[in-house]
Tab-separated table of C-alpha atoms in Angstrom:
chain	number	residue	atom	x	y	z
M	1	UNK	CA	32.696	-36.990	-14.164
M	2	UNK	CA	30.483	-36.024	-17.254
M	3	UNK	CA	27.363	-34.503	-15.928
M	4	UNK	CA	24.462	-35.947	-17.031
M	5	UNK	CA	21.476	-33.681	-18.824
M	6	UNK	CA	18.473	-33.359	-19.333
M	7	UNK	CA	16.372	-31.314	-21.176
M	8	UNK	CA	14.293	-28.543	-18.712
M	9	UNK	CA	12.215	-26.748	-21.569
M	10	UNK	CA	11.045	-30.250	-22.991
M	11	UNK	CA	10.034	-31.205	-19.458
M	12	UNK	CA	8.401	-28.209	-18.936
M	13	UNK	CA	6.332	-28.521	-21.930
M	14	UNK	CA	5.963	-32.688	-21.440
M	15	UNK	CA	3.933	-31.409	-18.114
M	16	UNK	CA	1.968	-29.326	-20.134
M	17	UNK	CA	0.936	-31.992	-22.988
M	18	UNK	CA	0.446	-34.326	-19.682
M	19	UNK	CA	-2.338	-31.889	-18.671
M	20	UNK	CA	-3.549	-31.624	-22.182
M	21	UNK	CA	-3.411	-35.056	-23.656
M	22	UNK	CA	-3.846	-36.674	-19.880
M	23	UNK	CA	-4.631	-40.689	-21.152
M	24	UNK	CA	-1.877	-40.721	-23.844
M	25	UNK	CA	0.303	-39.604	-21.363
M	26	UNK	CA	-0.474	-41.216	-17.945
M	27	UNK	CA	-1.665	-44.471	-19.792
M	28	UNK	CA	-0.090	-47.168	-22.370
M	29	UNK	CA	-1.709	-46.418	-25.515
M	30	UNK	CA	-2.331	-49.104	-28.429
M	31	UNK	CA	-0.406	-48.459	-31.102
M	32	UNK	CA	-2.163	-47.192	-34.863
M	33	UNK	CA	-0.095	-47.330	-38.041
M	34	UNK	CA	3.388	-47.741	-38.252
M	35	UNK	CA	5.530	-46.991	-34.748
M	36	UNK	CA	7.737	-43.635	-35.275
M	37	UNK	CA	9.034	-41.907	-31.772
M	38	UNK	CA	11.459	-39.494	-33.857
M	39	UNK	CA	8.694	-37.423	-36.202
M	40	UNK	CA	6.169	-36.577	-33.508
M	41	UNK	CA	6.628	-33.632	-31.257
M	42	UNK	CA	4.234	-35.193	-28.742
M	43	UNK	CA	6.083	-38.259	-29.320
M	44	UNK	CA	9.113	-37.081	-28.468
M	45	UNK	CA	7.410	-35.399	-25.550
M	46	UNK	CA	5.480	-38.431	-24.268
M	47	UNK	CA	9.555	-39.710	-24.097
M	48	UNK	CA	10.723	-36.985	-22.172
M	49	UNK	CA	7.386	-37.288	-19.332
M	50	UNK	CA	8.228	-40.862	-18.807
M	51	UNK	CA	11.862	-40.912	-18.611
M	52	UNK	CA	12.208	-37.255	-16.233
M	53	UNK	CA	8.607	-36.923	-14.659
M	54	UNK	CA	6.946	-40.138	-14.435
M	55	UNK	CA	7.692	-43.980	-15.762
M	56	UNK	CA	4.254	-45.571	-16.220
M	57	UNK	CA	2.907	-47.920	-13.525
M	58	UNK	CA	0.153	-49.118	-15.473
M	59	UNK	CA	-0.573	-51.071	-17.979
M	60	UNK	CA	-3.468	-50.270	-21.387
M	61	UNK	CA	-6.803	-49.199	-19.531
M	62	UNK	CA	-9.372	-52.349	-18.684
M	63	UNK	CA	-6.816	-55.063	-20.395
M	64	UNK	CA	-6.395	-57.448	-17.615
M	65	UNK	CA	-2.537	-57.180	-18.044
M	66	UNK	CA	-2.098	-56.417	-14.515
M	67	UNK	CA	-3.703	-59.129	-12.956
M	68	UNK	CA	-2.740	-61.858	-15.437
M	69	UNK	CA	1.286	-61.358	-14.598
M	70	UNK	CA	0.379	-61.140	-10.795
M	71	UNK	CA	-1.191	-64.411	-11.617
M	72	UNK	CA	1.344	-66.056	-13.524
M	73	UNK	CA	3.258	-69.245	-11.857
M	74	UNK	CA	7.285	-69.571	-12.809
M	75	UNK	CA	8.026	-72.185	-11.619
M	76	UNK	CA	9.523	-74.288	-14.372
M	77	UNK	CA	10.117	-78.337	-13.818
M	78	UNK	CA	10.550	-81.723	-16.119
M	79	UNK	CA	7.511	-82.930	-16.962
M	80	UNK	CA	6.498	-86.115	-15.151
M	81	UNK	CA	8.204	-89.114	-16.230
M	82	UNK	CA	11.296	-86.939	-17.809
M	83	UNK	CA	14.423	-88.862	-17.419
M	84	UNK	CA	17.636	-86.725	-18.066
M	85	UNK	CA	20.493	-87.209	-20.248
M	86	UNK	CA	22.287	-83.339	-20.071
M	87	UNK	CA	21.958	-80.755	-18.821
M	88	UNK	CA	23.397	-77.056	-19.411
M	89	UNK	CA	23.126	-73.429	-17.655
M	90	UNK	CA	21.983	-70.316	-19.251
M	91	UNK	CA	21.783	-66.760	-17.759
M	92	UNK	CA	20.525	-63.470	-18.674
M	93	UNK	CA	20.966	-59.685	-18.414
M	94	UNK	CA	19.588	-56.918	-20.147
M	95	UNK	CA	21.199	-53.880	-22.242
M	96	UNK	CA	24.441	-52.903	-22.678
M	97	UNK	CA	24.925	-49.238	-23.432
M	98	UNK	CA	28.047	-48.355	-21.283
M	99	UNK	CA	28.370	-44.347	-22.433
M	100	UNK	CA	28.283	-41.194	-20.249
M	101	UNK	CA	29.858	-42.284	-16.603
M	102	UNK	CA	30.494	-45.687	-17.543
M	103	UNK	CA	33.769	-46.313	-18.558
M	104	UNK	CA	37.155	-48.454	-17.612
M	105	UNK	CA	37.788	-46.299	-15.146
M	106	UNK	CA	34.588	-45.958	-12.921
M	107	UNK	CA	33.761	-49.813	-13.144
M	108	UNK	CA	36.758	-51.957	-11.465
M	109	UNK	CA	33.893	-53.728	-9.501
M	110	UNK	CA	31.221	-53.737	-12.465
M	111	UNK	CA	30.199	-57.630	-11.751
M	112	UNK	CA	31.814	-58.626	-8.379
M	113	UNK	CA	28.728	-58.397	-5.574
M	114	UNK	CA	26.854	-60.911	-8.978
M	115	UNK	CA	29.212	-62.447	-10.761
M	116	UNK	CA	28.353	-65.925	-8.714
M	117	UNK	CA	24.926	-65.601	-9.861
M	118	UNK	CA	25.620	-64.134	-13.327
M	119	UNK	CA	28.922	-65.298	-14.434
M	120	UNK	CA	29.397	-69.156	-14.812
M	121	UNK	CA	26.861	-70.580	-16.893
M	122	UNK	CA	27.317	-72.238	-19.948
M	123	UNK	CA	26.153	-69.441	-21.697
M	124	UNK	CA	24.926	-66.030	-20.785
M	125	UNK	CA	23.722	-63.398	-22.361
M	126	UNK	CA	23.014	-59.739	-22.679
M	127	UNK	CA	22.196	-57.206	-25.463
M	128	UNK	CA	25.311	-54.851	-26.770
M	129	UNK	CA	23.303	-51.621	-27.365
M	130	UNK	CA	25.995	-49.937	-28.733
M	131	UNK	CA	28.489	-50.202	-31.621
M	132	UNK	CA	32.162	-50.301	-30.761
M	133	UNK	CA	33.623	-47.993	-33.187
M	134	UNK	CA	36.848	-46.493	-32.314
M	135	UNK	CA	36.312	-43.727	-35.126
M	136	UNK	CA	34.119	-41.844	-33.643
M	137	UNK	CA	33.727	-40.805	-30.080
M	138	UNK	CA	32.862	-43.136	-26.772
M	139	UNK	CA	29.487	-41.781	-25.588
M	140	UNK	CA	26.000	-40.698	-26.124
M	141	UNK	CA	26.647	-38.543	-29.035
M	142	UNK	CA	24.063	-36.100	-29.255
M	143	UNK	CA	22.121	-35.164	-32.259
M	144	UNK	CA	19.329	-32.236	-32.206
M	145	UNK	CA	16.180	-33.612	-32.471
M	146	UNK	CA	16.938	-36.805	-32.755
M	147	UNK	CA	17.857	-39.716	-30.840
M	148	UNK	CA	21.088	-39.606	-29.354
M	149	UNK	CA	24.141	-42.306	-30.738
M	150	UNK	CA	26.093	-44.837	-28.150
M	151	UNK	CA	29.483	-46.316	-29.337
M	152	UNK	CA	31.246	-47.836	-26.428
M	153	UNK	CA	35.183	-49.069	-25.861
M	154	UNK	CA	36.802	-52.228	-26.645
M	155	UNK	CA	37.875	-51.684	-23.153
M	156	UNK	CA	34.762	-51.922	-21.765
M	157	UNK	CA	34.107	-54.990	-23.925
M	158	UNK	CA	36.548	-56.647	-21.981
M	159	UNK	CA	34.875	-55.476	-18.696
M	160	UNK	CA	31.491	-57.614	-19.987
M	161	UNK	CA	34.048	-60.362	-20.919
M	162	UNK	CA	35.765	-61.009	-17.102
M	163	UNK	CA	39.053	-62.922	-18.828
M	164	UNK	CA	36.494	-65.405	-20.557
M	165	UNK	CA	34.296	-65.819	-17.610
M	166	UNK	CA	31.776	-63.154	-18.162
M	167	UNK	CA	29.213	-62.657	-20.984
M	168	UNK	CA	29.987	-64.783	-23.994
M	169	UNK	CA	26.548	-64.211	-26.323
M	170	UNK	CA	25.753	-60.871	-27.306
M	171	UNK	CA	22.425	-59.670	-29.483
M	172	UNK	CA	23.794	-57.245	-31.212
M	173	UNK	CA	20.462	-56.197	-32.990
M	174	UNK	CA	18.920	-53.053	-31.482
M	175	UNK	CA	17.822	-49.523	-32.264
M	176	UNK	CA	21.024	-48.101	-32.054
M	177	UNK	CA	23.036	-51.129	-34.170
M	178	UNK	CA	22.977	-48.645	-37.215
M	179	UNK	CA	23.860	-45.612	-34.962
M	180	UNK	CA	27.175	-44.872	-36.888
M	181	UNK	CA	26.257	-46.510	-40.036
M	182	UNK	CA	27.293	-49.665	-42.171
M	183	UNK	CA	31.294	-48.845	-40.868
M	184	UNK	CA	30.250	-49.064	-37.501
M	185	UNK	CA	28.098	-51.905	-37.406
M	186	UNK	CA	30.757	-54.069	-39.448
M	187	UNK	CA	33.481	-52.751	-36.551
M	188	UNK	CA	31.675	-54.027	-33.789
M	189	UNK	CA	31.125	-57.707	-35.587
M	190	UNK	CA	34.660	-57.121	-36.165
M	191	UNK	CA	36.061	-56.943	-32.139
M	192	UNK	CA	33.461	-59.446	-31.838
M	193	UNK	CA	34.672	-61.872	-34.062
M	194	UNK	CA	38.218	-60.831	-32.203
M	195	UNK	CA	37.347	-61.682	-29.342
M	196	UNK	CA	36.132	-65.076	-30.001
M	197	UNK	CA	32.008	-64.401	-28.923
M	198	UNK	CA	28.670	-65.808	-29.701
M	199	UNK	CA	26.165	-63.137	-31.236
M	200	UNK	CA	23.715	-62.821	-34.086
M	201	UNK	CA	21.133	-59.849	-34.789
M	202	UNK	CA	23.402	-57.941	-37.060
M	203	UNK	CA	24.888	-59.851	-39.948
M	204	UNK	CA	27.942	-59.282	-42.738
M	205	UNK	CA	26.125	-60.456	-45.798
M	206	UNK	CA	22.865	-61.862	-47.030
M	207	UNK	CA	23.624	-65.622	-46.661
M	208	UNK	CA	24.025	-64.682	-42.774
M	209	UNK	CA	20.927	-62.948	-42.647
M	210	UNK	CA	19.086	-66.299	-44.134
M	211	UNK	CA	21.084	-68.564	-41.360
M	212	UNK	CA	20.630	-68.939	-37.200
M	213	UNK	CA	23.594	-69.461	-34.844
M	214	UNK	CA	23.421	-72.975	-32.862
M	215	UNK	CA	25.590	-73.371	-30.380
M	216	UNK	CA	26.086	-76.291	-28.757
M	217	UNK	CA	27.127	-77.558	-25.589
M	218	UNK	CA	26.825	-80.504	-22.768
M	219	UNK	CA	25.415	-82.002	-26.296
M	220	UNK	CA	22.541	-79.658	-26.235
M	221	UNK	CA	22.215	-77.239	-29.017
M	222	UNK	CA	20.447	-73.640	-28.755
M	223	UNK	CA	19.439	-71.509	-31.157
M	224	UNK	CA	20.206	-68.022	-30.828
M	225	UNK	CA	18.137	-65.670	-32.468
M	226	UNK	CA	17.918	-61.654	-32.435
M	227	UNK	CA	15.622	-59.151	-33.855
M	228	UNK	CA	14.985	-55.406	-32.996
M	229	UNK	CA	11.975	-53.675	-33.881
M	230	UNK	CA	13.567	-50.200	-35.160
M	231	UNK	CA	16.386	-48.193	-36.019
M	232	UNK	CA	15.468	-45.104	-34.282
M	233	UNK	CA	14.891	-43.225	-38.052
M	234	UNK	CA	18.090	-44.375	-39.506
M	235	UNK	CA	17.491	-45.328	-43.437
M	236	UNK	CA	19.516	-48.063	-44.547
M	237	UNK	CA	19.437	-49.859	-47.763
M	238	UNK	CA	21.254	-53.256	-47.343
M	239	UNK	CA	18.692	-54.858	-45.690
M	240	UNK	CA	20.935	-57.747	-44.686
M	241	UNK	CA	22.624	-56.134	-42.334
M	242	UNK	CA	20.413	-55.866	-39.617
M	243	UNK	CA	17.533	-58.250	-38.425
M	244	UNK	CA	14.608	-55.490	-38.357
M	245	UNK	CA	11.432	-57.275	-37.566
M	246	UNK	CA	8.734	-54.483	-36.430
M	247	UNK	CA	6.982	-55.083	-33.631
M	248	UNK	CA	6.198	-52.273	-32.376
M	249	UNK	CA	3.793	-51.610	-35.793
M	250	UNK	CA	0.170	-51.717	-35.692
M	251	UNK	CA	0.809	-54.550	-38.514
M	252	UNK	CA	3.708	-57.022	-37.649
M	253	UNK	CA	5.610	-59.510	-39.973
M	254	UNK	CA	7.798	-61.913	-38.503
M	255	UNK	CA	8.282	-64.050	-41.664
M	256	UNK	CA	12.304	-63.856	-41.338
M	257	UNK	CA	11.566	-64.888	-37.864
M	258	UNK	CA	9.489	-68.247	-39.045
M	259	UNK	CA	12.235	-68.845	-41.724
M	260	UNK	CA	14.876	-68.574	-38.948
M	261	UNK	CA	12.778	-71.407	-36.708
M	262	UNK	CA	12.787	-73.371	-39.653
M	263	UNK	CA	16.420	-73.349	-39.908
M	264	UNK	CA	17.080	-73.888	-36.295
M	265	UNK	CA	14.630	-77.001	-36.909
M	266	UNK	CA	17.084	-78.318	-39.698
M	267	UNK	CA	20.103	-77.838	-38.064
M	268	UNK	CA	18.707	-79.973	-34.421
M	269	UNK	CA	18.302	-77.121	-32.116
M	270	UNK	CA	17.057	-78.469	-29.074
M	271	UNK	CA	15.655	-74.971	-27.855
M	272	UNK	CA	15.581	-72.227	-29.589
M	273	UNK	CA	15.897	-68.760	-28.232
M	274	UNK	CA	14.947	-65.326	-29.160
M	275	UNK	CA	16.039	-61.977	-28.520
M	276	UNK	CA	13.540	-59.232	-29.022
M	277	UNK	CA	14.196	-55.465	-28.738
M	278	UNK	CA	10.595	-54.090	-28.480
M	279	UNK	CA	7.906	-52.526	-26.322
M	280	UNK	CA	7.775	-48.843	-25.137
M	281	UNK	CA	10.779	-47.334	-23.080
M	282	UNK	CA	10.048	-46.413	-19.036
M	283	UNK	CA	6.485	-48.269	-19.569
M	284	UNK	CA	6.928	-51.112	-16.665
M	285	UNK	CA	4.046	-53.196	-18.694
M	286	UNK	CA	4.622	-54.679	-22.290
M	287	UNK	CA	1.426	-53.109	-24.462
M	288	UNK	CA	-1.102	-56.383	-25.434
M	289	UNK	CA	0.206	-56.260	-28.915
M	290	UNK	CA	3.752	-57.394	-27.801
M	291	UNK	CA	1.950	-59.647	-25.770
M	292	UNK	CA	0.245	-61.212	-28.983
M	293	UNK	CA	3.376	-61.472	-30.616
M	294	UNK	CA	4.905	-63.237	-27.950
M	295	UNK	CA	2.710	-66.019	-27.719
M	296	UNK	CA	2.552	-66.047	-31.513
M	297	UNK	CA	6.295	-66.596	-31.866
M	298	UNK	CA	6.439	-69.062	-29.239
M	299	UNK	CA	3.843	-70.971	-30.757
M	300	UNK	CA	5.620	-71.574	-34.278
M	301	UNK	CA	8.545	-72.896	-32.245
M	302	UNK	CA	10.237	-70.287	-29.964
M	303	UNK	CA	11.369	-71.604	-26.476
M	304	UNK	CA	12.407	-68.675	-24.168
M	305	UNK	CA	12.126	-65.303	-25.497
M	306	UNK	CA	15.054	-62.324	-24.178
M	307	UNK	CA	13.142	-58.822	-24.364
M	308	UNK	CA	14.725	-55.661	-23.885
M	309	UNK	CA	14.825	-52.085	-24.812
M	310	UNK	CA	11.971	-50.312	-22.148
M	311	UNK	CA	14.931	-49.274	-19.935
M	312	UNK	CA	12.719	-50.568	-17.244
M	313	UNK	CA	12.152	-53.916	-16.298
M	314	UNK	CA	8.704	-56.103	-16.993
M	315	UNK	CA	7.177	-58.924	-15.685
M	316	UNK	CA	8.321	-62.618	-16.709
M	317	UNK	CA	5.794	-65.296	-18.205
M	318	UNK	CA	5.585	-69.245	-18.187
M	319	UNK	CA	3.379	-69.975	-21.355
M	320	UNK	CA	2.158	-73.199	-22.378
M	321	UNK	CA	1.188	-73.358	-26.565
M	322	UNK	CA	-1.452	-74.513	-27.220
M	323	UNK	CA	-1.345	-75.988	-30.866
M	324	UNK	CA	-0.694	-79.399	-31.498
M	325	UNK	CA	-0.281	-82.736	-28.905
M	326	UNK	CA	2.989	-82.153	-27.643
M	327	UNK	CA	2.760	-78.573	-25.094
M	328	UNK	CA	5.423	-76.734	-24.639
M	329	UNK	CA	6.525	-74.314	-21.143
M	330	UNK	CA	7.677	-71.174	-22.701
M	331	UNK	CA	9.711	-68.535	-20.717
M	332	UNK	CA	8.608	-65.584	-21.712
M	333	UNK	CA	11.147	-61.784	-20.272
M	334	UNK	CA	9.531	-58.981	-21.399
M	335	UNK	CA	11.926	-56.847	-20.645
M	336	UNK	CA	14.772	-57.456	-18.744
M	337	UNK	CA	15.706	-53.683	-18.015
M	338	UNK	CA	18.580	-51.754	-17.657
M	339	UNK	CA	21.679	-53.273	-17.274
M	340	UNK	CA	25.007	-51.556	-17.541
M	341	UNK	CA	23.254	-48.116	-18.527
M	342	UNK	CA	23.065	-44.560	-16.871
M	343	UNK	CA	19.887	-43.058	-15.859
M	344	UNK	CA	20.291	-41.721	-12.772
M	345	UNK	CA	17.320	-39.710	-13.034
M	346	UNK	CA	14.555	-42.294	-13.667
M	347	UNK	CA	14.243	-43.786	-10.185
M	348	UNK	CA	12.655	-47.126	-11.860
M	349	UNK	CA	15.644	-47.827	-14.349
M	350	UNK	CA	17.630	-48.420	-10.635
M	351	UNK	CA	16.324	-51.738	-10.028
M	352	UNK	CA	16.485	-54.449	-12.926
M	353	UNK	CA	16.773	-58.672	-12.283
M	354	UNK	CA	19.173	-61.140	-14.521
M	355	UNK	CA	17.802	-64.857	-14.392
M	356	UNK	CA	19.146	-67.552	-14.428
M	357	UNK	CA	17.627	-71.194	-15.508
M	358	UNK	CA	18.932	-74.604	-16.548
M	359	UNK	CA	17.985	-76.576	-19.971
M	360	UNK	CA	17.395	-80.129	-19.624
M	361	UNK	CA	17.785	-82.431	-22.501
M	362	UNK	CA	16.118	-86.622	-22.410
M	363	UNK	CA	13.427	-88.948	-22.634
M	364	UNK	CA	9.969	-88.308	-22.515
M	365	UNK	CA	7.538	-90.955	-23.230
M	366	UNK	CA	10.104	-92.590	-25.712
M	367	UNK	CA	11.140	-89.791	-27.535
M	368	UNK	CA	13.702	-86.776	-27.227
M	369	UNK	CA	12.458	-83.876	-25.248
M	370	UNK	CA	14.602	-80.654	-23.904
M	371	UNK	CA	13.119	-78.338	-21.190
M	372	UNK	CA	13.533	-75.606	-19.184
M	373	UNK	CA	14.110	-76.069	-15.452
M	374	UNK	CA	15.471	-74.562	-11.894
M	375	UNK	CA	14.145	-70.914	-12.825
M	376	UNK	CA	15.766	-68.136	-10.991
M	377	UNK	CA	15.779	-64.075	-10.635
M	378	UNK	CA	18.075	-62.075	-8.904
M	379	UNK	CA	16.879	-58.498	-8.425
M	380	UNK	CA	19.644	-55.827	-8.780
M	381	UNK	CA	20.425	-52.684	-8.263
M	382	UNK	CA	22.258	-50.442	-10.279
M	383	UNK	CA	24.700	-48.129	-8.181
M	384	UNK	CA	26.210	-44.866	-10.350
M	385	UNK	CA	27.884	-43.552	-7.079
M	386	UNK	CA	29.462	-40.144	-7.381
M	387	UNK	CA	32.689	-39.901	-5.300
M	388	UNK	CA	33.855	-36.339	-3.447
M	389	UNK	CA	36.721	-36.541	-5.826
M	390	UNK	CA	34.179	-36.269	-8.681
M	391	UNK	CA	34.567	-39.852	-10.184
M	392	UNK	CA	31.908	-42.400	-10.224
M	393	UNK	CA	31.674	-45.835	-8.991
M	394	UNK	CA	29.610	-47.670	-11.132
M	395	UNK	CA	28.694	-51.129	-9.655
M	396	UNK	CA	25.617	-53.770	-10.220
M	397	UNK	CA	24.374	-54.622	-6.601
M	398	UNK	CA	22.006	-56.977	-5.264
M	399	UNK	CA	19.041	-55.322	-4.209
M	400	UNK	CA	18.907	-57.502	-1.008
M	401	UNK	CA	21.722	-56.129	0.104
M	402	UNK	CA	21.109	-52.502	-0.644
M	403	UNK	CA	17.534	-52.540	0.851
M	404	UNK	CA	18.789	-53.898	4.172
M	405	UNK	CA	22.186	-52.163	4.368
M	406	UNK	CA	22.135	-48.471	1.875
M	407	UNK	CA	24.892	-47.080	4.081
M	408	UNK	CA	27.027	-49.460	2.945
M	409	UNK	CA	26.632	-48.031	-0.340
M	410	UNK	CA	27.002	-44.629	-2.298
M	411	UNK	CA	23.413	-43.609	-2.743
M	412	UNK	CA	21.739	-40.335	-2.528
M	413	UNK	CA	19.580	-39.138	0.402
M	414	UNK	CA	16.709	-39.639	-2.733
M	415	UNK	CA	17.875	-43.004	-3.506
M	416	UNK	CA	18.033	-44.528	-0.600
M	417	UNK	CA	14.407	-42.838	0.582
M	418	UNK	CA	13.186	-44.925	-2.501
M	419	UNK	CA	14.458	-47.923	-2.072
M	420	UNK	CA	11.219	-49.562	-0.131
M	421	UNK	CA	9.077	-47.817	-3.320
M	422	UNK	CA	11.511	-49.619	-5.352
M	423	UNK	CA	10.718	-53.155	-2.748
M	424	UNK	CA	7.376	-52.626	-2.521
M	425	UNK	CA	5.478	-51.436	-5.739
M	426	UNK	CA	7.857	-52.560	-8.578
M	427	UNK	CA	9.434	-55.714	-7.318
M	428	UNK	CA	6.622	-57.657	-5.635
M	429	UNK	CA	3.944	-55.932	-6.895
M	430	UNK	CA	4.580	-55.857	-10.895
M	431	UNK	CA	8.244	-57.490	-11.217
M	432	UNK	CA	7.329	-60.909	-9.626
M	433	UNK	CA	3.975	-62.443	-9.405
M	434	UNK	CA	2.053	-63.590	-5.844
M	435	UNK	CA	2.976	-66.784	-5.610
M	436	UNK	CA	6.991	-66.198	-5.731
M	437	UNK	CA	9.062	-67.386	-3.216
M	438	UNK	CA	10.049	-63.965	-2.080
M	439	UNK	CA	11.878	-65.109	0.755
M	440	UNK	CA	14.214	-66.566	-1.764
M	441	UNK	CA	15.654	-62.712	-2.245
């Protein structure tokens, strides 16, 4: 098995700016000007302390963030007098970036201990962060001094696709969708397309950057947006190709986003869903100004909102608008985390949660209403066990299990030591909020 690195003389000197530059490092900072990771040294070491020394806890200093998700109540329900007509199932995991140990080979059992949860649902989802690209080779493909490039298999696209009962949307718009250029990102639409899935994010032309998909189904239809709020440094001219929308910026302009929920609006959509690559990586809280944006989007017409790309998981929201007559419950995912990805050195990027809810389309007070109903998490764990022959048996596990039973299961001495950290602080104390149901997991 491919041993996976990490850098010692860049964590040697991220302890060092840690000591230095203590409350940029052991605290969320607010973002100032326009967001660049790649052309700042401390940057770049800020990366390295939170993914090999620490992942922040916290969230900004004296924000309130903390307490308002501990706060928060999910649990999602018809309004009164609702009377259903149809109903469908969506579910939801986070990024895709099978390189390094996870290939055809080391996941046979990828899906089985969730797939009843996961798998089954009308539609579910997950980001691809990764082009698939068989020109150049599978893996993290390391550049100096800048981020590294993932291009997965078409084999292990058929691993996220079961035989049609697996994932069957894909956002495909994330900070590595431009990782080996235009040819690459065209490939991946390409298998896509091949393979018969739902995705949007990255698009062929300008007429499908201006347009939304709808899908519908059970006579529902759901918009399916994606945006990503960076392309890790990469410079590309045809704008089209990719739906950039940075929100990570001190500034943030989510015009295509409004003309996109205008067009979902034209065509019917019933709900309309967005997928939003964001937020700081190995920071377990999302930074106030992606909290802004969020309720900003969701009040010009966004339903649930899909974030990813902090490697870690964040807490969930249920957010009521507040503009006009007619309020609106909003489902709100930070971050949903890790998925299929390899850290095995960042204890918090072990435990991440795919949800699953239904949609609920009828009458309310004489006129057509569609909500969100039946809420539910499953916490997971995320098993990269190294055999004695060498190989690695990557599997997605519910954390239930693995908390009451780690022999069962190929973990470290370290990881199963952390598992109650892993219970205790991130799960019930940041993950879900105090009035969950936690003997539910």
């Amino acid at each position: 098995m491919k041993k996976y690195k990490v850098n010692k003389l860049g964590i040697f000197l991220a302890h060092i700016y840690s000591l230095v530059y203590w409350n940029e490092f052991h605290y969320p900072q607010p973002i100032k000007g326009t967001y660049d990771v790649t052309g700042s040294l401390k940057e770049k070491l800020k990366w390295v302390y939170k993914i090999w020394i620490k992942q922040l806890e916290v969230a900004e200093k004296n924000s309130g963030i903390e307490e308002y998700f501990s706060s928060q109540d999910l649990n999602f329900s018809p309004p009164e007098g609702f009377e259903r007509n149809a109903s469908l199932t969506m579910s939801a995991g986070g990024d895709l970036m099978a390189v390094d140990a996870i290939t055809e080979e080391n996941t046979p059992h990828l899906f089985d201990d969730i797939k009843d949860f996961y798998f089954g649902a009308d539609i579910t989802c997950a980001n691809l962060e990764s082009t698939i690209y068989d020109k150049v080779p599978y893996g993290r493909n390391s550049i100096p001094n800048m981020p590294a490039k993932m291009n997965t298999s078409e084999g292990m696209l058929d691993r996220f696709l079961d035989g049609g009962n697996g994932i069957n949307y894909f956002s495909t718009a994330n900070n590595h969708s431009y990782d080996n250029g235009e040819e690459g990102l065209l490939a991946t639409l390409d298998i896509l397309e091949k393979k018969d899935c739902w995705f949007s994010g990255t698009n062929r032309t300008p007429e499908q950057h201006e347009d939304v998909l709808v899908v519908e189904k059970n006579g529902i239809k759901i918009a399916l947006l994606a945006y990503t709020f960076d392309m890790n440094g990469n410079h590309y001219e045809k704008k089209h190709l990719i739906n950039e929308v940075r929100f990570n910026d001190e500034t943030v302009d989510i015009s295509l986003i409004k003309r996109h929920i205008k067009i979902a609006r034209e065509k019917n959509a019933d709900i309309i869903v967005a997928n939003c690559h964001w937020g700081w990586e190995f920071e377990m809280y999302p930074h106030k100004s992606i909290i802004e944006v969020a309720h900003l989007l969701a009040e010009e017409g966004v339903d649930i909102i899909l974030g990813g790309h902090p490697h870690v998981c964040q807490p969930m929201e249920r957010y009521i608008t507040k503009q006009g007559e007619a309020k609106r419950q909003c489902l709100i995912i930070y971050s949903l985390g890790d998925f299929v990805s390899y850290h095995p050195r960042t204890p918090n990027s072990k435990i991440t949660y795919v949800v699953r809810f239904q949609l609920e389309k009828g009458i309310l007070s004489g006129a057509g209403h569609t909500c969100i109903s039946q809420f539910e998490v499953l916490p997971v764990y995320i098993q990269a066990g190294e055999k004695e022959d060498g190989t690695c048996d990557f599997r997605l596990l519910q954390f239930e299990k693995v908390l009451s039973g780690p022999e069962k299961y190929i973990l470290t001495d370290e990881e199963r030591r952390d598992l109650p950290r892993l219970d205790k602080k991130l799960l019930r104390e940041i993950l879900l909020p105090r009035s969950w149901n936690f003997s539910k997991l």
